[in-house]
Amino acid sequence: MKKTYKNMLLSKSILSGFGKIFLLSIGILLISCSDDEGVSSETYPNLADRTNAGGATTVYSATSQAFSWISPGLSASEENDHMQGDYLFEMSFVTYPAPIYSGLGPIYNNVSCISCHPKDGRANFPDANINAPSGLFLRISIDGTDENGGPNSVPGFGTQMQNQAIFGYKSEGKYQVTYTDITETLADGTIVTLRKPSYSFIDTYIPLPAGVMISPRIGMPIFGSGLLELIPEADILALQDINDADGDGISGRANYVWDEVDNKIKIGRFGWKASVPNVKMQTIEAFHQDIGLTSSFHMTESSYATDGSIHPEISDNSINLVDLYCRTLGVPAARDLNNPTVQKGAKIFDDINCSKCHVPQQKTGYSSIAALSFQTFYPYTDMLLHDMGDRLGDGRPDYLATGNEWKTRPLWGIGLTQVVNGHTRFLHDGRARNLTEAIMWHGGESRPAKDAFKALNTSDREALLKFVNSL
Ligand code: HEC
Ligand code: HEC
Ligand SMILES: [Ca+2]
Ligand SMILES: [Ca+2]
């Protein structure tokens, strides 16, 4: 376990103390800036306001634990549920007939939530062995849609390929990846090599039907999901510009997806293609598909095989605790927003239209969890789908998302990826090896922004990266 209830609460009170000092010092800095730094304070009078990236849920931590703190301001019972959810999030499930935490598989992708969201953060790409248990999995489907407009199952395989199996069983198949290099040259002569992965399967338990579409996905940070879930639908829809009426080349539209708990279509918010309406559905599906645990929502295994285990393997109560856990993690504060280079980078981020998709500010509506209720926060996403071009495309539709469309990723916390997760692999399958590559992969609607980034002189480019790294 990464931390006990007691020391978590202790750290929480230390942190909130630190937070007050931190905010105070920002206030002082702001006052001292306003006289002499006319230009930057005119451009970004309130950039420092964005320090509280998660509103009341902000934690002031830039350490390797930065994504794992409990949100401040929870009630005693919310804190208690969070701690129980934390325990289940970190639990490695085992094979039936173990008496507890049993029911793993028979086929699965990994044994725990945390193994794909390490330190509540981002999984690394499994470079050394793509079939080792990792945070990467491949979604699959065939042409057409299911009865709710979602991806059409591959007969015998479903919509996700499980490349692991418990002893005595065969996985659905193993992954293979090959790479093609694409080189790009930045304005100052720097050469960037983008490594384009291409995925296929070998050793499938039965032959794969023809025409299987593949979408690779990697586990991303999960803090702040409670806030993203509470952005009023009207606010998301207001950012849509489906026919690009304002002519900036950026359209953006919401995904609409099936909620199997409420049995209705809802706006999609989670996953790389916004194909999941809320954290609860994400949790139910992760237990079922990723770990191989049945629940009251899915009373049979995801797979061709069963192991005699008793269903459901995970209770509704456990699902609710894990759901609450994800939604009540603290959001790490942004850093250095008063640094002049960061301020310059923030201006470039706006000038070259990064902020048209990575919309800095959002607000939540009412929540029974006070810390999440009516908050102003800074995720840097519009929650919308954008056509990102063929190079990033996977050719696999997901509800309304086409093969080329992806949800704008929140950028909060991205500058802490190295310190928390020990790598800088970005984008939906971790193909980018650093921020520059991630930006250079942008195409389609974001092509002009990418071209503008490519054309920046060295110091402007570094300022932009410094800004992104301050988030
Ligand atoms: C095998 C790896 C794997 C496991 C195990 C796993 N996840 Fe995930 N998780 C992912 C991937 C990959 C995505 C993105 C899925 C997509 O784009 O459709 C994701 C997405 C999410 C998201 C959405 C985040 C966002 O901002 O869109 C949440 C929340 C989440 N997972 C929670 C969980 C929980 C809770 C568990 C355990 C019950 C879990 N995950 C287990 C790989 C995993
Ligand atoms: C048209 C909308 C759009 C514009 C404009 C745009 N982005 Fe993105 N950005 C996205 C989407 C969508 C993704 C996710 C793509 C994927 O994972 O395949 C993304 C991903 C990223 C990522 C990786 C995030 C992660 O968690 O892996 C970074 C970094 C990023 N963008 C920075 C920028 C910067 C800097 C600019 C301006 C030069 C920019 N973006 C412009 C839509 C946009
Ligand atoms: Ca099982
Ligand atoms: Ca499957």
Coordinates of C-alpha atoms and ligand atoms in Angstrom, one line a residue:
M1 CA 0.0 0.0 0.0
K2 CA 1.4 3.4 -0.9
K3 CA 0.0 5.1 2.3
T4 CA -2.1 4.3 5.2
Y5 CA -5.3 6.2 6.3
K6 CA -3.5 7.9 9.1
N7 CA -0.4 9.1 7.3
M8 CA -2.6 10.2 4.3
L9 CA -4.6 12.4 6.6
L10 CA -1.5 13.7 8.2
S11 CA 0.0 14.6 4.8
K12 CA -3.2 16.2 3.8
S13 CA -3.1 18.6 6.7
I14 CA 0.6 19.4 6.0
L15 CA -0.3 20.0 2.4
S16 CA -3.1 22.3 3.1
G17 CA -0.8 24.3 5.3
F18 CA 1.7 24.5 2.6
G19 CA -1.0 25.5 0.2
K20 CA -1.9 28.5 2.2
I21 CA 1.7 29.7 2.3
F22 CA 2.1 29.0 -1.4
L23 CA -1.0 31.0 -2.3
L24 CA 0.0 33.8 -0.1
S25 CA 3.3 34.0 -1.9
I26 CA 1.6 34.1 -5.3
G27 CA -0.5 37.0 -4.0
I28 CA 2.7 38.9 -3.1
L29 CA 4.3 38.1 -6.4
L30 CA 1.3 39.4 -8.3
I31 CA 1.3 42.6 -6.4
S32 CA 4.9 43.2 -7.1
C33 CA 4.6 42.3 -10.8
S34 CA 1.8 44.7 -11.5
D35 CA 3.9 47.9 -11.4
D36 CA 6.9 47.0 -13.7
E37 CA 5.8 44.1 -15.9
G38 CA 3.2 46.0 -17.8
V39 CA 3.1 43.8 -20.9
S40 CA 2.9 40.4 -19.4
S41 CA 0.5 41.4 -16.7
E42 CA -1.7 43.0 -19.3
T43 CA -1.7 39.9 -21.4
Y44 CA -2.1 37.5 -18.5
P45 CA -3.3 39.5 -15.6
N46 CA -4.7 36.3 -13.9
L47 CA -2.4 33.5 -15.1
A48 CA -1.6 32.7 -11.5
D49 CA -5.3 32.1 -10.8
R50 CA -4.8 28.9 -12.8
T51 CA -2.4 27.6 -10.1
N52 CA -5.4 26.0 -8.4
A53 CA -5.8 23.5 -11.3
G54 CA -8.5 21.5 -9.4
G55 CA -10.3 24.3 -7.6
A56 CA -11.0 23.2 -4.1
T57 CA -9.6 19.7 -4.9
T58 CA -6.1 21.2 -5.6
V59 CA -3.1 19.7 -3.8
Y60 CA 0.3 21.4 -3.7
S61 CA 2.6 18.6 -4.5
A62 CA 5.1 18.2 -7.3
T63 CA 6.7 15.0 -6.0
S64 CA 6.4 11.4 -7.3
Q65 CA 3.1 11.2 -5.2
A66 CA 1.6 14.3 -6.9
F67 CA -1.3 12.4 -8.5
S68 CA -2.1 10.2 -5.5
W69 CA -3.3 12.6 -2.8
I70 CA -6.8 12.6 -1.5
S71 CA -8.7 15.8 -2.3
P72 CA -8.9 18.3 0.5
G73 CA -12.3 19.2 1.8
L74 CA -14.0 15.8 1.9
S75 CA -16.3 14.8 4.7
A76 CA -15.2 12.1 7.1
S77 CA -17.4 9.5 5.4
E78 CA -16.1 10.5 1.9
E79 CA -12.5 10.2 3.2
N80 CA -13.3 6.8 4.6
D81 CA -14.9 5.6 1.3
H82 CA -11.9 7.1 -0.6
M83 CA -9.5 5.0 1.5
Q84 CA -11.5 1.8 0.9
G85 CA -11.6 2.6 -2.8
D86 CA -7.9 3.2 -2.8
Y87 CA -7.3 -0.2 -1.3
L88 CA -9.4 -1.9 -4.1
F89 CA -7.8 0.2 -6.8
E90 CA -4.4 -1.1 -5.7
M91 CA -5.5 -4.7 -5.1
S92 CA -4.0 -7.4 -7.3
F93 CA -6.8 -9.8 -8.0
V94 CA -5.9 -13.5 -8.0
T95 CA -7.1 -16.7 -9.6
Y96 CA -10.3 -18.5 -8.4
P97 CA -10.6 -20.4 -6.0
A98 CA -8.7 -18.0 -3.7
P99 CA -11.0 -17.0 -0.9
I100 CA -10.8 -13.3 -1.4
Y101 CA -10.0 -10.9 -4.3
S102 CA -10.5 -13.9 -6.5
G103 CA -11.9 -14.3 -10.0
L104 CA -9.1 -12.8 -12.1
G105 CA -9.5 -13.7 -15.8
P106 CA -9.6 -16.4 -17.1
I107 CA -8.5 -13.9 -19.8
Y108 CA -7.5 -10.4 -18.8
N109 CA -5.1 -7.5 -19.6
N110 CA -3.8 -6.8 -16.1
V111 CA -4.3 -7.7 -12.5
S112 CA -5.2 -4.3 -10.9
C113 CA -6.3 -0.8 -11.7
I114 CA -3.0 0.6 -10.4
S115 CA -1.0 -1.6 -12.7
C116 CA -2.3 0.4 -15.7
H117 CA -2.6 3.7 -13.9
P118 CA 0.7 3.6 -12.0
K119 CA 0.6 6.1 -9.0
D120 CA -2.8 7.2 -10.4
G121 CA -0.8 8.4 -13.4
R122 CA 0.2 7.2 -16.9
A123 CA 1.4 3.8 -18.0
N124 CA 4.7 3.5 -19.9
F125 CA 4.7 1.9 -23.4
P126 CA 5.8 -1.8 -23.0
D127 CA 8.8 -1.3 -25.3
A128 CA 10.7 -4.3 -24.0
N129 CA 7.9 -6.8 -24.4
I130 CA 4.6 -5.7 -25.8
N131 CA 2.9 -8.8 -24.4
A132 CA 4.1 -8.4 -20.8
P133 CA 1.2 -7.3 -18.6
S134 CA 1.1 -3.5 -19.1
G135 CA -1.1 -0.4 -19.4
L136 CA -1.6 -0.9 -23.1
F137 CA -4.5 -2.8 -24.6
L138 CA -6.0 -3.0 -28.1
R139 CA -9.7 -2.4 -28.6
I140 CA -11.1 -4.2 -31.6
S141 CA -14.3 -4.3 -33.6
I142 CA -15.7 -5.1 -37.0
D143 CA -17.8 -3.0 -39.4
G144 CA -21.2 -1.8 -38.2
T145 CA -22.4 -0.9 -34.7
D146 CA -24.1 -2.7 -31.8
E147 CA -27.7 -2.1 -30.7
N148 CA -26.7 1.1 -28.9
G149 CA -24.5 2.6 -31.6
G150 CA -21.2 1.4 -30.1
P151 CA -18.5 -0.6 -31.7
N152 CA -19.5 -3.9 -33.2
S153 CA -18.1 -7.0 -31.4
V154 CA -15.7 -9.3 -33.2
P155 CA -17.3 -12.8 -32.9
G156 CA -15.4 -14.8 -30.4
F157 CA -13.3 -11.8 -29.2
G158 CA -15.7 -9.0 -28.2
T159 CA -14.4 -5.4 -28.4
Q160 CA -11.2 -5.8 -26.5
M161 CA -8.3 -8.2 -27.0
Q162 CA -7.2 -9.8 -23.7
N163 CA -3.6 -10.9 -24.2
Q164 CA -3.1 -12.5 -20.8
A165 CA -4.7 -15.7 -19.3
I166 CA -4.6 -17.5 -16.0
F167 CA -2.8 -20.8 -15.7
G168 CA -4.3 -23.5 -17.9
Y169 CA -6.1 -21.1 -20.3
K170 CA -5.1 -19.5 -23.6
S171 CA -5.3 -15.7 -24.0
E172 CA -7.3 -14.4 -27.0
G173 CA -4.1 -13.6 -28.7
K174 CA -0.8 -11.8 -28.6
Y175 CA 0.1 -8.3 -29.9
Q176 CA 2.7 -7.4 -32.4
V177 CA 4.0 -4.0 -33.2
T178 CA 6.1 -2.7 -36.0
Y179 CA 7.3 0.9 -36.6
T180 CA 7.7 3.3 -39.5
D181 CA 9.8 6.4 -38.9
I182 CA 8.5 9.8 -40.0
T183 CA 10.9 12.7 -39.8
E184 CA 10.1 16.3 -39.4
T185 CA 12.4 19.3 -39.3
L186 CA 11.7 22.2 -37.0
A187 CA 12.4 25.9 -38.0
D188 CA 15.7 25.9 -36.2
G189 CA 16.9 22.7 -37.9
T190 CA 16.1 20.3 -35.1
I191 CA 15.1 16.9 -36.5
V192 CA 12.2 15.1 -34.8
T193 CA 11.6 11.4 -35.6
L194 CA 8.1 10.2 -35.1
R195 CA 7.8 6.5 -34.7
K196 CA 4.5 5.4 -36.1
P197 CA 3.4 2.1 -34.6
S198 CA 1.3 -0.5 -36.5
Y199 CA -0.4 -3.3 -34.6
S200 CA -1.5 -6.8 -35.4
F201 CA -2.2 -10.1 -33.7
I202 CA -0.5 -13.5 -33.6
D203 CA -1.3 -16.7 -31.8
T204 CA -5.1 -16.1 -31.5
Y205 CA -7.0 -18.9 -29.8
I206 CA -9.3 -19.2 -32.9
P207 CA -8.7 -17.5 -36.3
L208 CA -9.6 -13.8 -36.2
P209 CA -12.3 -12.9 -38.7
A210 CA -11.3 -10.7 -41.6
G211 CA -11.6 -6.9 -41.4
V212 CA -10.9 -6.5 -37.7
M213 CA -10.2 -2.8 -36.8
I214 CA -7.7 -2.1 -34.0
S215 CA -7.5 0.9 -31.6
P216 CA -4.5 0.9 -29.3
R217 CA -5.1 2.6 -25.9
I218 CA -2.8 3.3 -22.9
G219 CA -3.7 4.0 -19.3
M220 CA -3.7 7.7 -18.5
P221 CA -3.8 9.7 -15.3
I222 CA -7.2 9.5 -13.5
F223 CA -7.1 12.4 -11.0
G224 CA -9.6 15.2 -11.6
S225 CA -12.2 12.8 -13.2
G226 CA -14.8 13.8 -10.6
L227 CA -14.5 17.4 -11.9
L228 CA -14.6 16.5 -15.6
E229 CA -17.7 14.4 -14.9
L230 CA -19.5 17.4 -13.5
I231 CA -19.0 20.0 -16.3
P232 CA -22.5 20.9 -17.3
E233 CA -23.5 19.4 -20.6
A234 CA -24.5 22.8 -21.9
D235 CA -21.0 24.1 -21.3
I236 CA -19.5 21.3 -23.4
L237 CA -22.0 21.7 -26.2
A238 CA -21.4 25.5 -26.2
L239 CA -17.8 24.8 -27.3
Q240 CA -18.9 22.7 -30.3
D241 CA -18.5 24.2 -33.7
I242 CA -19.5 21.3 -35.8
N243 CA -19.5 23.0 -39.1
D244 CA -16.6 25.3 -38.3
A245 CA -18.8 28.4 -38.5
D246 CA -16.0 30.6 -37.2
G247 CA -13.7 29.4 -40.0
D248 CA -10.6 28.7 -37.8
G249 CA -10.3 25.1 -39.1
I250 CA -11.3 23.7 -35.7
S251 CA -14.7 22.1 -35.3
G252 CA -15.1 19.8 -32.3
R253 CA -18.1 17.9 -31.3
A254 CA -19.3 15.8 -28.4
N255 CA -19.5 12.0 -28.5
Y256 CA -22.8 10.4 -27.4
V257 CA -22.4 7.0 -25.8
W258 CA -24.4 4.3 -24.0
D259 CA -24.7 4.3 -20.2
E260 CA -25.6 0.8 -19.3
V261 CA -26.3 1.7 -15.7
D262 CA -29.1 4.2 -16.6
N263 CA -29.9 2.6 -19.9
K264 CA -29.7 5.7 -21.9
I265 CA -27.5 7.7 -24.3
K266 CA -25.3 10.3 -22.6
I267 CA -22.6 12.7 -23.6
G268 CA -19.2 10.9 -23.6
R269 CA -16.5 12.2 -21.3
F270 CA -13.9 9.5 -20.6
G271 CA -11.4 7.4 -22.5
W272 CA -9.3 8.6 -25.4
K273 CA -12.4 8.9 -27.7
A274 CA -14.8 10.0 -25.0
S275 CA -16.7 6.7 -25.4
V276 CA -17.6 6.4 -21.7
P277 CA -20.1 8.7 -20.0
N278 CA -18.9 8.6 -16.4
V279 CA -16.3 7.1 -14.0
K280 CA -18.7 4.5 -12.8
M281 CA -19.1 3.0 -16.2
Q282 CA -15.3 3.2 -16.7
T283 CA -14.9 1.2 -13.5
I284 CA -17.5 -1.4 -14.3
E285 CA -16.0 -2.0 -17.8
A286 CA -12.4 -2.0 -16.4
F287 CA -13.2 -4.7 -13.9
H288 CA -15.0 -6.8 -16.5
Q289 CA -12.8 -6.3 -19.5
D290 CA -9.4 -5.4 -18.2
I291 CA -9.2 -7.6 -15.1
G292 CA -11.8 -10.2 -15.9
L293 CA -14.2 -9.7 -12.9
T294 CA -18.0 -10.2 -13.3
S295 CA -20.4 -7.8 -11.5
S296 CA -24.1 -7.3 -11.3
F297 CA -23.8 -5.4 -14.6
H298 CA -22.0 -8.3 -16.4
M299 CA -22.9 -11.7 -14.9
T300 CA -20.8 -13.6 -17.4
E301 CA -17.1 -13.4 -18.2
S302 CA -16.1 -11.2 -21.1
S303 CA -14.6 -14.3 -22.7
Y304 CA -15.0 -17.7 -24.3
A305 CA -13.9 -19.3 -21.1
T306 CA -15.1 -19.6 -17.5
D307 CA -13.3 -21.0 -14.5
G308 CA -16.1 -22.2 -12.1
S309 CA -15.9 -19.0 -10.1
I310 CA -19.0 -17.6 -8.4
H311 CA -20.6 -14.6 -10.0
P312 CA -20.6 -11.7 -9.4
E313 CA -16.9 -11.6 -8.6
I314 CA -16.9 -7.9 -7.6
S315 CA -19.8 -6.3 -5.6
D316 CA -21.7 -3.2 -6.4
N317 CA -20.4 -1.7 -3.2
S318 CA -16.7 -2.2 -4.3
I319 CA -17.5 -0.7 -7.7
N320 CA -19.0 2.4 -6.0
L321 CA -16.0 2.8 -3.7
V322 CA -13.5 2.6 -6.6
D323 CA -15.6 5.0 -8.6
L324 CA -15.6 7.5 -5.6
Y325 CA -11.9 7.0 -5.1
C326 CA -11.1 8.0 -8.7
R327 CA -13.4 11.0 -8.5
T328 CA -11.9 12.3 -5.2
L329 CA -8.2 12.3 -5.9
G330 CA -6.6 15.8 -5.6
V331 CA -5.4 17.6 -8.7
P332 CA -1.8 18.8 -8.6
A333 CA -1.4 22.6 -8.6
A334 CA 0.3 24.2 -11.6
R335 CA 3.7 25.6 -10.9
D336 CA 5.8 28.7 -11.9
L337 CA 2.9 30.6 -13.5
N338 CA 4.6 33.9 -12.6
N339 CA 7.8 32.9 -14.4
P340 CA 8.2 35.3 -17.3
T341 CA 9.1 32.5 -19.7
V342 CA 6.1 30.5 -18.6
Q343 CA 4.0 33.6 -19.2
K344 CA 5.4 34.0 -22.7
G345 CA 4.7 30.4 -23.3
A346 CA 1.1 30.8 -22.2
K347 CA 0.7 33.6 -24.7
I348 CA 2.1 31.5 -27.5
F349 CA -0.2 28.6 -26.5
D350 CA -3.1 31.0 -27.1
D351 CA -1.6 32.7 -30.2
I352 CA -1.1 29.5 -32.1
N353 CA -4.6 28.2 -31.1
C354 CA -3.6 25.3 -28.8
S355 CA -6.1 26.8 -26.3
K356 CA -8.9 26.5 -28.9
C357 CA -9.0 22.7 -28.0
H358 CA -7.1 22.6 -24.8
V359 CA -9.5 25.1 -23.3
P360 CA -7.9 26.2 -20.0
Q361 CA -10.9 26.8 -17.8
Q362 CA -14.0 24.7 -16.9
K363 CA -16.6 24.8 -14.2
T364 CA -18.5 22.1 -12.4
G365 CA -22.2 22.2 -11.5
Y366 CA -23.7 21.0 -8.3
S367 CA -22.4 17.8 -6.6
S368 CA -23.3 16.2 -3.3
I369 CA -19.5 16.0 -2.7
A370 CA -18.9 19.6 -1.6
A371 CA -15.3 19.7 -2.8
L372 CA -16.4 19.0 -6.3
S373 CA -19.4 21.3 -6.3
F374 CA -19.5 24.6 -8.3
Q375 CA -15.7 24.6 -8.8
T376 CA -13.7 26.6 -11.3
F377 CA -10.8 24.5 -12.5
Y378 CA -8.1 24.3 -15.2
P379 CA -8.0 21.0 -17.1
Y380 CA -7.0 22.4 -20.6
T381 CA -9.7 20.4 -22.5
D382 CA -12.9 21.1 -24.3
M383 CA -14.0 17.5 -23.7
L384 CA -14.8 17.4 -27.5
L385 CA -13.7 15.1 -30.3
H386 CA -11.4 16.5 -33.0
D387 CA -10.2 15.1 -36.3
M388 CA -6.5 14.7 -35.6
G389 CA -5.6 13.5 -39.1
D390 CA -4.6 10.2 -40.7
R391 CA -1.3 9.8 -38.9
L392 CA -2.9 9.7 -35.5
G393 CA -6.1 7.9 -36.8
D394 CA -6.8 4.3 -35.9
G395 CA -9.5 3.7 -38.5
R396 CA -11.9 2.4 -35.8
P397 CA -15.1 4.3 -35.0
D398 CA -16.2 4.5 -31.4
Y399 CA -19.9 5.7 -31.2
L400 CA -19.8 9.1 -33.0
A401 CA -16.0 9.3 -33.0
T402 CA -14.6 8.5 -36.4
G403 CA -11.3 6.6 -36.9
N404 CA -9.5 10.0 -36.9
E405 CA -11.2 11.6 -34.0
W406 CA -9.9 11.8 -30.4
K407 CA -11.0 13.7 -27.3
T408 CA -8.8 16.7 -26.4
R409 CA -6.6 15.4 -23.6
P410 CA -6.6 17.4 -20.4
L411 CA -3.0 18.8 -20.0
W412 CA -3.2 19.3 -16.2
G413 CA -0.4 17.5 -14.4
I414 CA 1.4 16.7 -17.7
G415 CA 4.6 18.4 -16.6
L416 CA 4.8 16.0 -13.6
T417 CA 4.8 12.8 -15.8
Q418 CA 8.5 12.3 -15.5
V419 CA 8.7 12.8 -11.8
V420 CA 5.6 10.7 -11.1
N421 CA 5.9 7.9 -13.7
G422 CA 9.5 8.1 -14.7
H423 CA 8.8 8.5 -18.4
T424 CA 7.4 11.0 -21.0
R425 CA 5.3 8.8 -23.3
F426 CA 2.3 10.6 -24.5
L427 CA -0.8 10.3 -26.7
H428 CA -3.4 7.5 -26.9
D429 CA -1.0 4.7 -27.2
G430 CA 2.1 6.3 -25.8
R431 CA 3.7 6.6 -29.2
A432 CA 5.2 10.1 -28.5
R433 CA 8.5 9.9 -26.5
N434 CA 8.4 13.5 -25.3
L435 CA 6.2 16.7 -25.5
T436 CA 7.7 17.9 -28.7
E437 CA 6.9 14.6 -30.5
A438 CA 3.3 14.7 -29.0
I439 CA 2.8 18.1 -30.5
M440 CA 4.4 17.2 -33.8
W441 CA 1.9 14.2 -34.1
H442 CA -1.0 16.7 -34.2
G443 CA -2.7 16.8 -37.6
G444 CA -6.2 17.3 -39.1
E445 CA -7.9 20.2 -37.3
S446 CA -4.8 20.8 -35.3
R447 CA -2.5 20.9 -38.3
P448 CA -2.2 24.7 -38.4
A449 CA -1.3 24.7 -34.7
K450 CA 1.3 22.0 -35.3
D451 CA 2.7 24.0 -38.3
A452 CA 2.9 27.1 -36.2
F453 CA 4.7 25.2 -33.4
K454 CA 7.1 23.8 -36.0
A455 CA 7.8 27.4 -37.2
L456 CA 8.6 28.8 -33.8
N457 CA 12.1 30.0 -33.1
T458 CA 14.0 28.1 -30.5
S459 CA 13.3 30.4 -27.6
D460 CA 9.6 30.7 -28.3
R461 CA 9.4 26.9 -28.7
E462 CA 11.1 26.4 -25.3
A463 CA 8.8 28.9 -23.7
L464 CA 5.8 27.1 -25.0
L465 CA 7.2 23.8 -23.7
K466 CA 8.0 25.4 -20.3
F467 CA 4.4 26.5 -20.0
V468 CA 3.1 23.1 -20.8
N469 CA 5.5 21.6 -18.3
S470 CA 4.3 24.0 -15.7
L471 CA 0.8 22.5 -15.8
Ligands
HEC1 C1 -5.1 -3.2 -18.7 C2 -4.9 -1.8 -18.3 C3 -6.0 -1.1 -17.5 C4 -6.6 -1.6 -16.3 C5 -6.4 -2.9 -15.6 C6 -7.4 -0.5 -15.9 N1 -7.4 0.5 -16.8 FE1 -8.4 2.3 -16.6 N2 -7.8 2.8 -18.5 C7 -7.0 2.0 -19.3 C8 -7.0 2.6 -20.6 C9 -6.2 2.0 -21.8 C10 -7.9 3.7 -20.6 C11 -8.3 4.4 -21.8 C12 -9.5 3.6 -22.4 C13 -10.1 4.2 -23.7 O1 -9.6 5.1 -24.2 O2 -11.1 3.6 -24.1 C14 -8.4 3.8 -19.2 C15 -9.2 4.8 -18.8 C16 -9.6 4.9 -17.5 C17 -10.3 6.1 -16.9 C18 -10.7 7.3 -17.7 C19 -9.8 8.5 -17.5 C20 -10.0 9.6 -18.5 O3 -9.6 10.8 -18.1 O4 -10.6 9.5 -19.6 C21 -10.6 5.8 -15.6 C22 -11.3 6.7 -14.7 C23 -10.0 4.5 -15.3 N3 -9.4 4.0 -16.5 C24 -10.1 3.9 -14.1 C25 -9.8 2.5 -13.9 C26 -10.2 1.7 -12.8 C27 -11.0 2.2 -11.7 C28 -9.7 0.5 -13.0 C29 -9.8 -0.7 -12.1 C30 -11.2 -1.2 -11.9 C31 -8.9 0.5 -14.2 N4 -9.0 1.8 -14.8 C32 -8.2 -0.5 -14.7 C33 -6.2 0.9 -18.9 C34 -6.6 0.2 -17.8
HEC2 C1 -7.9 20.6 -32.9 C2 -7.7 20.4 -31.4 C3 -6.3 20.5 -30.9 C4 -5.4 21.5 -31.0 C5 -5.5 22.8 -31.8 C6 -4.2 21.1 -30.2 N1 -4.5 19.9 -29.6 FE1 -3.2 18.9 -28.4 N2 -4.4 17.3 -28.4 C7 -5.7 17.2 -29.0 C8 -6.1 15.9 -29.0 C9 -7.5 15.4 -29.6 C10 -5.2 15.1 -28.3 C11 -5.2 13.6 -28.1 C12 -4.6 12.9 -29.3 C13 -4.2 11.5 -29.1 O1 -4.0 11.0 -28.0 O2 -4.1 10.8 -30.2 C14 -4.1 16.1 -27.9 C15 -3.0 15.7 -27.2 C16 -2.0 16.6 -26.8 C17 -0.9 16.3 -26.0 C18 -0.6 14.9 -25.3 C19 -1.5 14.8 -24.1 C20 -1.4 13.4 -23.4 O3 -1.9 13.3 -22.4 O4 -0.8 12.5 -24.0 C21 -0.2 17.4 -25.8 C22 1.1 17.6 -25.0 C23 -0.8 18.5 -26.6 N3 -1.9 17.9 -27.2 C24 -0.4 19.8 -26.7 C25 -0.9 20.7 -27.6 C26 -0.2 21.9 -27.9 C27 1.0 22.5 -27.3 C28 -1.0 22.5 -28.9 C29 -0.7 23.7 -29.7 C30 0.6 23.7 -30.5 C31 -2.1 21.6 -29.2 N4 -2.0 20.5 -28.4 C32 -3.1 21.9 -30.1 C33 -6.3 18.3 -29.6 C34 -5.7 19.5 -30.0
CA3 CA -13.4 -13.8 -13.7
CA4 CA -12.0 -10.0 -25.6

